Amino acid sequence: MEAKPSSLVIKVGSLLVNSQRFIFSSKNPLCSTCILSGTFKSVTCSTISQTQAETVSGDGAEQPANSVEVLRRYGCSDDDIEKMFLRRPSLRNADLSQLQFKLNLLWGLGITSNDLVKIINCRPRLLSVRINHFFDERLEYFMTLFGSRETLLKAIIRNPSLLTYDFHNRIKPVITLYEGLGISREDLVPLLLSRPTMIPRTSFNDEKMEYIRKSGVSNGSNMFKHVVSIIGVSRSQTICEKAANIEKFGMSNEEVWHLIGRSPYLLTLSVDKVQRNMTFVVGTMKLPANVILEHPFLLYNNLEAVLKPRWLLAGKIEEMGLCPKIKGSLMLRALRMAEQRFLKAFVSCHPDVVAKELMDFYTTAKCVKRLAVSSKKAVFKGFPF
């Protein structure tokens, strides 16, 4: 028989706000166990009263004098506290009852002192804003979405704002939107973990839906979730600019969008990086521009650290008359290899004297930096894509 909602509020509240010595004890798994295991049902209107956290004085425990003592009782070391104060100086003068109340909620989630340092470094204002609004309802929803306590904790540590986003007007509508587009909850979880700003940045319109259609990726494809999520968090103007940037090298609009469908992370690369890599591939390596349709890694590779040094080393090996030569189809394989495998295949295979000369040449080529890169002005447009 289910318990009545009113009694559940009292039970959950009492678990969260027991005496300070009990809550901040390292042997207190009760809060996280009760809340996250689903022992108690969540309540529809789930705003836990802050006054519940102020009942701790009745157990005889000594009251903390300042926020430092509160954080120490949570398990934070002096170094941890100093890091948090540097990131959020106003924590020094925080209201103690509010601070204890919010820490009680975080403790109930299973967040340790080390996790707290990471959270404050990521979201300094978290302990200064309201996190108890629809708390248990939000928690129940996330437990259903993420499937396990461990995954939920990982998601919160990566994006603490999950505790502050508008639950009914932002979180639930966005998740429902992705599910309506054909992405299952099992696929949504890794996307939310890898792209923490997915919930606040997502927006879809007719133009974006047309981009998804032009990519040619079907709902059953493994790439579909990546295409949809990247387009969902990107600006329409930015998507158009990046597609046009590839198209101007001689490829049709259809070819470009099919390429994006097979390699959607191209939309996360800057216009400048794509231009420089394409200029090197076409102008220096003398390869046809459409080679990227079959080998998109040429756009992902770092020009100064991978493409140019390996291209120059291939010329050095050719000049010295050594084998194996890096040319033709082997060139593309060499550019795709991991560093250690590349060195073993084309440098270490030679006698020691020759290998040292090649290694010195290769190291020097990798140290050549982009011209005037130190004086380049950084232009920030906000969200990267």
Tab-separated table of C-alpha atoms in Angstrom:
chain	number	residue	atom	x	y	z
A	1	MET	CA	0.000	0.000	0.000
A	2	GLU	CA	1.439	3.400	-1.016
A	3	ALA	CA	2.124	5.982	1.632
A	4	LYS	CA	0.255	9.274	1.570
A	5	PRO	CA	2.117	12.212	-0.042
A	6	SER	CA	2.029	14.303	3.129
A	7	SER	CA	3.731	11.584	5.140
A	8	LEU	CA	6.319	11.095	2.435
A	9	VAL	CA	7.389	14.737	2.582
A	10	ILE	CA	7.963	14.368	6.302
A	11	LYS	CA	9.917	11.129	5.872
A	12	VAL	CA	12.168	12.417	3.090
A	13	GLY	CA	12.655	15.742	4.874
A	14	SER	CA	13.570	14.072	8.141
A	15	LEU	CA	16.078	11.829	6.412
A	16	LEU	CA	17.739	14.811	4.760
A	17	VAL	CA	17.886	17.061	7.774
A	18	ASN	CA	18.804	14.918	10.741
A	19	SER	CA	21.424	16.105	13.165
A	20	GLN	CA	24.603	17.606	11.693
A	21	ARG	CA	26.768	14.972	13.296
A	22	PHE	CA	24.690	12.272	11.616
A	23	ILE	CA	24.432	13.929	8.236
A	24	PHE	CA	28.072	14.892	7.929
A	25	SER	CA	29.328	11.570	9.269
A	26	SER	CA	31.315	9.453	6.788
A	27	LYS	CA	29.194	6.468	7.798
A	28	ASN	CA	25.889	7.948	6.723
A	29	PRO	CA	24.662	6.169	3.588
A	30	LEU	CA	21.028	6.418	4.633
A	31	CYS	CA	20.044	9.564	2.759
A	32	SER	CA	21.459	8.517	-0.586
A	33	THR	CA	20.168	4.988	-0.162
A	34	CYS	CA	16.611	6.021	0.635
A	35	ILE	CA	16.321	8.670	-2.037
A	36	LEU	CA	18.181	7.039	-4.900
A	37	SER	CA	17.052	3.458	-4.423
A	38	GLY	CA	13.444	4.476	-4.821
A	39	THR	CA	12.415	3.267	-1.360
A	40	PHE	CA	10.183	6.292	-0.985
A	41	LYS	CA	7.891	7.560	-3.687
A	42	SER	CA	8.480	11.128	-4.895
A	43	VAL	CA	5.874	13.759	-4.306
A	44	THR	CA	4.235	15.783	-7.038
A	45	CYS	CA	4.869	19.131	-5.409
A	46	SER	CA	8.375	18.531	-4.126
A	47	THR	CA	9.820	21.699	-2.683
A	48	ILE	CA	11.469	20.711	0.589
A	49	SER	CA	11.173	23.413	3.239
A	50	GLN	CA	14.411	25.057	4.287
A	51	THR	CA	13.179	25.363	7.861
A	52	GLN	CA	13.523	21.596	8.169
A	53	ALA	CA	17.305	22.020	8.014
A	54	GLU	CA	17.265	24.302	11.043
A	55	THR	CA	16.061	21.619	13.472
A	56	VAL	CA	19.601	20.396	14.064
A	57	SER	CA	20.101	22.449	17.194
A	58	GLY	CA	17.911	20.171	19.284
A	59	ASP	CA	20.377	17.279	19.370
A	60	GLY	CA	23.026	19.131	21.365
A	61	ALA	CA	25.509	19.415	18.509
A	62	GLU	CA	27.718	22.474	18.535
A	63	GLN	CA	26.640	24.979	15.916
A	64	PRO	CA	29.240	25.906	13.260
A	65	ALA	CA	30.635	29.404	13.607
A	66	ASN	CA	31.239	30.020	9.920
A	67	SER	CA	31.071	28.456	6.455
A	68	VAL	CA	34.555	26.955	6.885
A	69	GLU	CA	33.319	24.769	9.743
A	70	VAL	CA	30.227	23.764	7.757
A	71	LEU	CA	32.378	22.636	4.834
A	72	ARG	CA	34.781	20.817	7.157
A	73	ARG	CA	31.874	18.829	8.608
A	74	TYR	CA	30.992	17.891	5.044
A	75	GLY	CA	34.455	16.322	4.751
A	76	CYS	CA	36.275	19.057	2.862
A	77	SER	CA	39.954	19.605	3.590
A	78	ASP	CA	41.461	23.068	3.997
A	79	ASP	CA	42.829	22.842	0.444
A	80	ASP	CA	39.369	21.950	-0.879
A	81	ILE	CA	37.804	24.860	0.984
A	82	GLU	CA	40.429	27.270	-0.313
A	83	LYS	CA	39.788	26.151	-3.900
A	84	MET	CA	36.052	26.686	-3.494
A	85	PHE	CA	36.557	30.113	-1.901
A	86	LEU	CA	38.823	31.148	-4.764
A	87	ARG	CA	36.183	30.073	-7.251
A	88	ARG	CA	33.281	31.555	-5.276
A	89	PRO	CA	34.511	34.132	-2.703
A	90	SER	CA	30.985	34.886	-1.468
A	91	LEU	CA	30.865	31.384	0.112
A	92	ARG	CA	32.950	32.806	2.976
A	93	ASN	CA	29.968	34.894	4.069
A	94	ALA	CA	27.202	32.489	3.072
A	95	ASP	CA	24.113	32.128	5.233
A	96	LEU	CA	24.946	29.093	7.381
A	97	SER	CA	21.447	27.635	7.553
A	98	GLN	CA	21.052	27.856	3.758
A	99	LEU	CA	24.518	26.405	3.190
A	100	GLN	CA	23.865	23.473	5.540
A	101	PHE	CA	20.502	22.834	3.934
A	102	LYS	CA	21.940	22.689	0.414
A	103	LEU	CA	24.852	20.517	1.506
A	104	ASN	CA	22.344	18.152	3.146
A	105	LEU	CA	20.586	17.771	-0.201
A	106	LEU	CA	23.864	17.111	-2.023
A	107	TRP	CA	24.914	14.596	0.633
A	108	GLY	CA	21.631	12.796	0.113
A	109	LEU	CA	22.514	12.454	-3.551
A	110	GLY	CA	25.789	10.759	-2.626
A	111	ILE	CA	28.027	13.679	-3.579
A	112	THR	CA	31.326	13.542	-1.693
A	113	SER	CA	33.615	16.395	-0.706
A	114	ASN	CA	35.838	15.726	-3.743
A	115	ASP	CA	32.785	15.850	-5.982
A	116	LEU	CA	31.728	19.110	-4.343
A	117	VAL	CA	35.037	20.751	-5.293
A	118	LYS	CA	34.543	19.706	-8.923
A	119	ILE	CA	30.961	20.971	-8.886
A	120	ILE	CA	31.871	24.396	-7.483
A	121	ASN	CA	34.714	24.693	-9.972
A	122	CYS	CA	32.240	23.957	-12.766
A	123	ARG	CA	29.254	25.926	-11.390
A	124	PRO	CA	30.460	28.403	-8.741
A	125	ARG	CA	26.958	29.750	-8.081
A	126	LEU	CA	25.355	26.389	-7.333
A	127	LEU	CA	25.320	26.905	-3.555
A	128	SER	CA	24.009	30.444	-4.034
A	129	VAL	CA	20.887	29.526	-5.978
A	130	ARG	CA	17.771	27.522	-5.203
A	131	ILE	CA	18.285	23.795	-5.779
A	132	ASN	CA	15.369	22.374	-3.777
A	133	HIS	CA	12.592	23.371	-6.197
A	134	PHE	CA	10.724	20.184	-7.259
A	135	PHE	CA	13.716	18.323	-5.827
A	136	ASP	CA	12.273	14.853	-5.232
A	137	GLU	CA	10.162	14.937	-8.416
A	138	ARG	CA	13.255	15.941	-10.405
A	139	LEU	CA	15.252	13.178	-8.702
A	140	GLU	CA	12.683	10.499	-9.512
A	141	TYR	CA	12.579	11.634	-13.160
A	142	PHE	CA	16.367	11.542	-13.465
A	143	MET	CA	16.562	8.105	-11.844
A	144	THR	CA	14.151	6.816	-14.480
A	145	LEU	CA	16.089	8.565	-17.247
A	146	PHE	CA	19.648	7.587	-16.264
A	147	GLY	CA	18.736	4.164	-14.925
A	148	SER	CA	21.214	3.952	-12.044
A	149	ARG	CA	22.513	5.982	-9.120
A	150	GLU	CA	26.085	5.891	-10.429
A	151	THR	CA	25.138	7.278	-13.838
A	152	LEU	CA	22.988	9.986	-12.274
A	153	LEU	CA	25.844	11.097	-10.010
A	154	LYS	CA	28.205	11.170	-12.985
A	155	ALA	CA	25.734	13.331	-14.916
A	156	ILE	CA	25.271	15.775	-12.013
A	157	ILE	CA	29.030	16.107	-11.444
A	158	ARG	CA	29.576	16.792	-15.168
A	159	ASN	CA	26.667	19.239	-15.296
A	160	PRO	CA	25.519	20.431	-11.849
A	161	SER	CA	22.981	22.706	-13.532
A	162	LEU	CA	20.738	19.660	-13.899
A	163	LEU	CA	19.686	20.583	-10.352
A	164	THR	CA	18.753	24.153	-11.351
A	165	TYR	CA	17.314	23.966	-14.876
A	166	ASP	CA	13.577	24.661	-15.075
A	167	PHE	CA	12.189	21.176	-14.559
A	168	HIS	CA	8.759	21.475	-16.177
A	169	ASN	CA	9.514	24.087	-18.837
A	170	ARG	CA	12.994	23.012	-19.933
A	171	ILE	CA	14.180	19.558	-18.884
A	172	LYS	CA	11.068	17.505	-19.551
A	173	PRO	CA	10.159	19.236	-22.871
A	174	VAL	CA	13.702	18.774	-24.261
A	175	ILE	CA	13.836	15.075	-23.357
A	176	THR	CA	10.355	14.596	-24.846
A	177	LEU	CA	11.453	16.438	-28.007
A	178	TYR	CA	14.434	14.129	-28.597
A	179	GLU	CA	12.294	11.071	-27.903
A	180	GLY	CA	9.758	12.374	-30.418
A	181	LEU	CA	12.520	12.594	-33.024
A	182	GLY	CA	13.258	8.902	-32.543
A	183	ILE	CA	16.107	8.886	-30.016
A	184	SER	CA	15.610	6.381	-27.228
A	185	ARG	CA	16.403	7.116	-23.588
A	186	GLU	CA	19.248	4.594	-23.752
A	187	ASP	CA	20.849	6.699	-26.496
A	188	LEU	CA	20.053	9.983	-24.747
A	189	VAL	CA	22.047	9.120	-21.618
A	190	PRO	CA	25.523	9.001	-23.261
A	191	LEU	CA	24.638	12.133	-25.244
A	192	LEU	CA	23.747	14.018	-22.049
A	193	LEU	CA	26.994	12.845	-20.431
A	194	SER	CA	29.189	13.808	-23.389
A	195	ARG	CA	27.411	17.094	-24.140
A	196	PRO	CA	26.426	18.638	-20.765
A	197	THR	CA	24.898	21.794	-22.313
A	198	MET	CA	22.527	19.782	-24.463
A	199	ILE	CA	19.418	20.632	-22.425
A	200	PRO	CA	19.711	24.457	-22.340
A	201	ARG	CA	21.078	24.757	-25.909
A	202	THR	CA	18.612	22.547	-27.783
A	203	SER	CA	16.214	24.141	-30.250
A	204	PHE	CA	14.615	22.862	-33.444
A	205	ASN	CA	12.849	24.644	-36.296
A	206	ASP	CA	11.879	23.818	-39.879
A	207	GLU	CA	15.343	24.758	-41.153
A	208	LYS	CA	17.095	22.380	-38.757
A	209	MET	CA	14.666	19.576	-39.578
A	210	GLU	CA	15.533	20.097	-43.254
A	211	TYR	CA	19.236	19.770	-42.406
A	212	ILE	CA	18.567	16.440	-40.684
A	213	ARG	CA	16.643	15.229	-43.745
A	214	LYS	CA	19.449	16.338	-46.108
A	215	SER	CA	22.020	14.349	-44.111
A	216	GLY	CA	20.322	11.192	-45.369
A	217	VAL	CA	20.663	9.428	-42.008
A	218	SER	CA	17.772	7.141	-41.092
A	219	ASN	CA	16.309	6.716	-37.597
A	220	GLY	CA	17.858	3.271	-37.268
A	221	SER	CA	21.401	4.455	-38.014
A	222	ASN	CA	24.003	4.705	-35.244
A	223	MET	CA	24.869	8.192	-36.524
A	224	PHE	CA	21.306	9.492	-36.261
A	225	LYS	CA	21.506	10.439	-32.575
A	226	HIS	CA	24.752	12.345	-33.174
A	227	VAL	CA	23.403	14.194	-36.215
A	228	VAL	CA	20.232	15.206	-34.371
A	229	SER	CA	21.967	16.273	-31.136
A	230	ILE	CA	24.701	18.309	-32.855
A	231	ILE	CA	22.227	20.077	-35.124
A	232	GLY	CA	19.926	20.589	-32.132
A	233	VAL	CA	22.555	22.470	-30.086
A	234	SER	CA	24.013	24.428	-33.038
A	235	ARG	CA	22.839	27.730	-34.462
A	236	SER	CA	21.191	27.558	-37.896
A	237	GLN	CA	23.485	30.309	-39.164
A	238	THR	CA	26.590	28.442	-37.967
A	239	ILE	CA	25.448	25.192	-39.599
A	240	CYS	CA	24.884	26.995	-42.897
A	241	GLU	CA	28.315	28.692	-42.735
A	242	LYS	CA	30.183	25.460	-42.019
A	243	ALA	CA	28.424	23.511	-44.767
A	244	ALA	CA	29.092	26.323	-47.267
A	245	ASN	CA	32.758	26.425	-46.195
A	246	ILE	CA	33.247	22.798	-47.282
A	247	GLU	CA	31.089	23.235	-50.372
A	248	LYS	CA	33.259	26.042	-51.773
A	249	PHE	CA	36.135	23.592	-52.336
A	250	GLY	CA	34.209	22.141	-55.269
A	251	MET	CA	31.723	19.738	-53.722
A	252	SER	CA	27.989	19.794	-54.231
A	253	ASN	CA	25.571	20.603	-51.427
A	254	GLU	CA	24.302	17.015	-51.536
A	255	GLU	CA	27.830	15.604	-51.194
A	256	VAL	CA	28.566	17.884	-48.245
A	257	TRP	CA	25.439	16.868	-46.353
A	258	HIS	CA	25.988	13.175	-46.989
A	259	LEU	CA	29.510	13.676	-45.616
A	260	ILE	CA	28.062	15.357	-42.501
A	261	GLY	CA	25.619	12.467	-42.159
A	262	ARG	CA	28.535	10.009	-42.035
A	263	SER	CA	30.762	12.262	-39.923
A	264	PRO	CA	28.515	14.714	-38.005
A	265	TYR	CA	31.311	16.006	-35.784
A	266	LEU	CA	32.512	18.033	-38.768
A	267	LEU	CA	29.960	20.591	-37.580
A	268	THR	CA	31.977	21.031	-34.380
A	269	LEU	CA	35.135	22.067	-36.284
A	270	SER	CA	35.838	25.754	-36.785
A	271	VAL	CA	35.657	27.336	-40.230
A	272	ASP	CA	39.318	28.340	-39.894
A	273	LYS	CA	40.517	24.793	-39.164
A	274	VAL	CA	38.635	23.315	-42.125
A	275	GLN	CA	39.966	26.018	-44.460
A	276	ARG	CA	43.583	25.501	-43.385
A	277	ASN	CA	43.438	21.713	-43.576
A	278	MET	CA	41.708	21.771	-46.970
A	279	THR	CA	44.228	24.294	-48.314
A	280	PHE	CA	47.096	22.030	-47.238
A	281	VAL	CA	45.485	18.858	-48.630
A	282	VAL	CA	44.667	20.451	-51.998
A	283	GLY	CA	47.495	22.975	-52.365
A	284	THR	CA	50.494	21.190	-50.819
A	285	MET	CA	49.663	17.489	-50.956
A	286	LYS	CA	48.059	17.914	-54.416
A	287	LEU	CA	45.164	15.631	-53.539
A	288	PRO	CA	41.694	16.178	-55.060
A	289	ALA	CA	39.297	18.054	-52.770
A	290	ASN	CA	36.762	15.233	-52.833
A	291	VAL	CA	39.284	12.945	-51.070
A	292	ILE	CA	37.703	14.089	-47.797
A	293	LEU	CA	34.449	12.405	-48.817
A	294	GLU	CA	36.149	9.054	-48.215
A	295	HIS	CA	38.743	10.247	-45.691
A	296	PRO	CA	37.176	12.895	-43.410
A	297	PHE	CA	39.958	12.391	-40.857
A	298	LEU	CA	42.017	14.802	-43.003
A	299	LEU	CA	39.845	17.596	-41.604
A	300	TYR	CA	40.073	16.385	-37.995
A	301	ASN	CA	43.863	15.918	-37.858
A	302	ASN	CA	45.998	18.709	-36.448
A	303	LEU	CA	47.829	20.461	-39.274
A	304	GLU	CA	50.989	21.433	-37.337
A	305	ALA	CA	51.266	18.231	-35.251
A	306	VAL	CA	50.228	15.536	-37.750
A	307	LEU	CA	49.592	16.444	-41.382
A	308	LYS	CA	52.541	18.725	-42.145
A	309	PRO	CA	55.286	16.864	-40.155
A	310	ARG	CA	54.355	13.483	-41.647
A	311	TRP	CA	54.152	14.957	-45.137
A	312	LEU	CA	57.624	16.491	-44.721
A	313	LEU	CA	59.016	13.221	-43.316
A	314	ALA	CA	57.669	11.395	-46.369
A	315	GLY	CA	59.656	13.814	-48.531
A	316	LYS	CA	62.787	13.230	-46.427
A	317	ILE	CA	62.464	9.443	-46.764
A	318	GLU	CA	62.035	9.860	-50.527
A	319	GLU	CA	65.080	12.132	-50.693
A	320	MET	CA	67.252	9.625	-48.785
A	321	GLY	CA	66.082	6.764	-51.011
A	322	LEU	CA	64.780	4.734	-48.093
A	323	CYS	CA	62.009	2.151	-47.994
A	324	PRO	CA	59.180	1.891	-47.238
A	325	LYS	CA	58.226	5.086	-49.041
A	326	ILE	CA	55.210	7.065	-47.810
A	327	LYS	CA	53.277	7.737	-50.989
A	328	GLY	CA	49.992	6.961	-52.696
A	329	SER	CA	47.459	5.056	-50.617
A	330	LEU	CA	50.131	4.449	-47.975
A	331	MET	CA	50.269	8.193	-47.368
A	332	LEU	CA	46.631	8.235	-46.305
A	333	ARG	CA	47.204	5.242	-44.028
A	334	ALA	CA	50.265	6.923	-42.508
A	335	LEU	CA	48.337	10.119	-41.776
A	336	ARG	CA	45.694	8.119	-39.939
A	337	MET	CA	48.058	6.061	-37.760
A	338	ALA	CA	48.574	6.622	-34.050
A	339	GLU	CA	51.894	8.312	-33.269
A	340	GLN	CA	53.722	5.261	-31.892
A	341	ARG	CA	52.561	3.043	-34.732
A	342	PHE	CA	53.647	5.638	-37.298
A	343	LEU	CA	57.139	5.946	-35.785
A	344	LYS	CA	57.527	2.167	-35.593
A	345	ALA	CA	56.456	1.720	-39.224
A	346	PHE	CA	58.539	4.492	-40.829
A	347	VAL	CA	61.289	5.591	-38.415
A	348	SER	CA	62.314	2.847	-35.975
A	349	CYS	CA	62.442	0.243	-38.758
A	350	HIS	CA	65.701	1.765	-40.066
A	351	PRO	CA	69.246	1.363	-38.642
A	352	ASP	CA	69.959	3.414	-35.524
A	353	VAL	CA	71.927	6.162	-37.262
A	354	VAL	CA	69.295	6.642	-39.966
A	355	ALA	CA	66.435	6.375	-37.469
A	356	LYS	CA	68.023	9.104	-35.294
A	357	GLU	CA	68.390	11.422	-38.283
A	358	LEU	CA	64.766	10.854	-39.298
A	359	MET	CA	63.570	11.308	-35.728
A	360	ASP	CA	65.461	14.597	-35.352
A	361	PHE	CA	63.985	15.829	-38.632
A	362	TYR	CA	60.467	14.779	-37.601
A	363	THR	CA	60.770	16.367	-34.147
A	364	THR	CA	61.972	19.635	-35.680
A	365	ALA	CA	59.067	19.604	-38.150
A	366	LYS	CA	56.585	19.147	-35.297
A	367	CYS	CA	58.069	22.124	-33.451
A	368	VAL	CA	57.397	24.534	-36.323
A	369	LYS	CA	54.437	26.618	-35.194
A	370	ARG	CA	51.875	28.448	-37.243
A	371	LEU	CA	53.132	31.817	-38.469
A	372	ALA	CA	52.159	34.689	-36.127
A	373	VAL	CA	49.937	32.368	-34.099
A	374	SER	CA	50.982	34.102	-30.859
A	375	SER	CA	49.652	37.433	-32.122
A	376	LYS	CA	46.377	36.021	-33.407
A	377	LYS	CA	43.357	37.633	-31.771
A	378	ALA	CA	40.873	35.200	-30.279
A	379	VAL	CA	37.332	35.841	-31.444
A	380	PHE	CA	34.692	34.452	-29.106
A	381	LYS	CA	31.184	33.922	-30.425
A	382	GLY	CA	29.797	32.290	-27.294
A	383	PHE	CA	28.813	28.638	-27.599
A	384	PRO	CA	31.379	26.943	-29.925
A	385	PHE	CA	28.873	25.466	-32.365
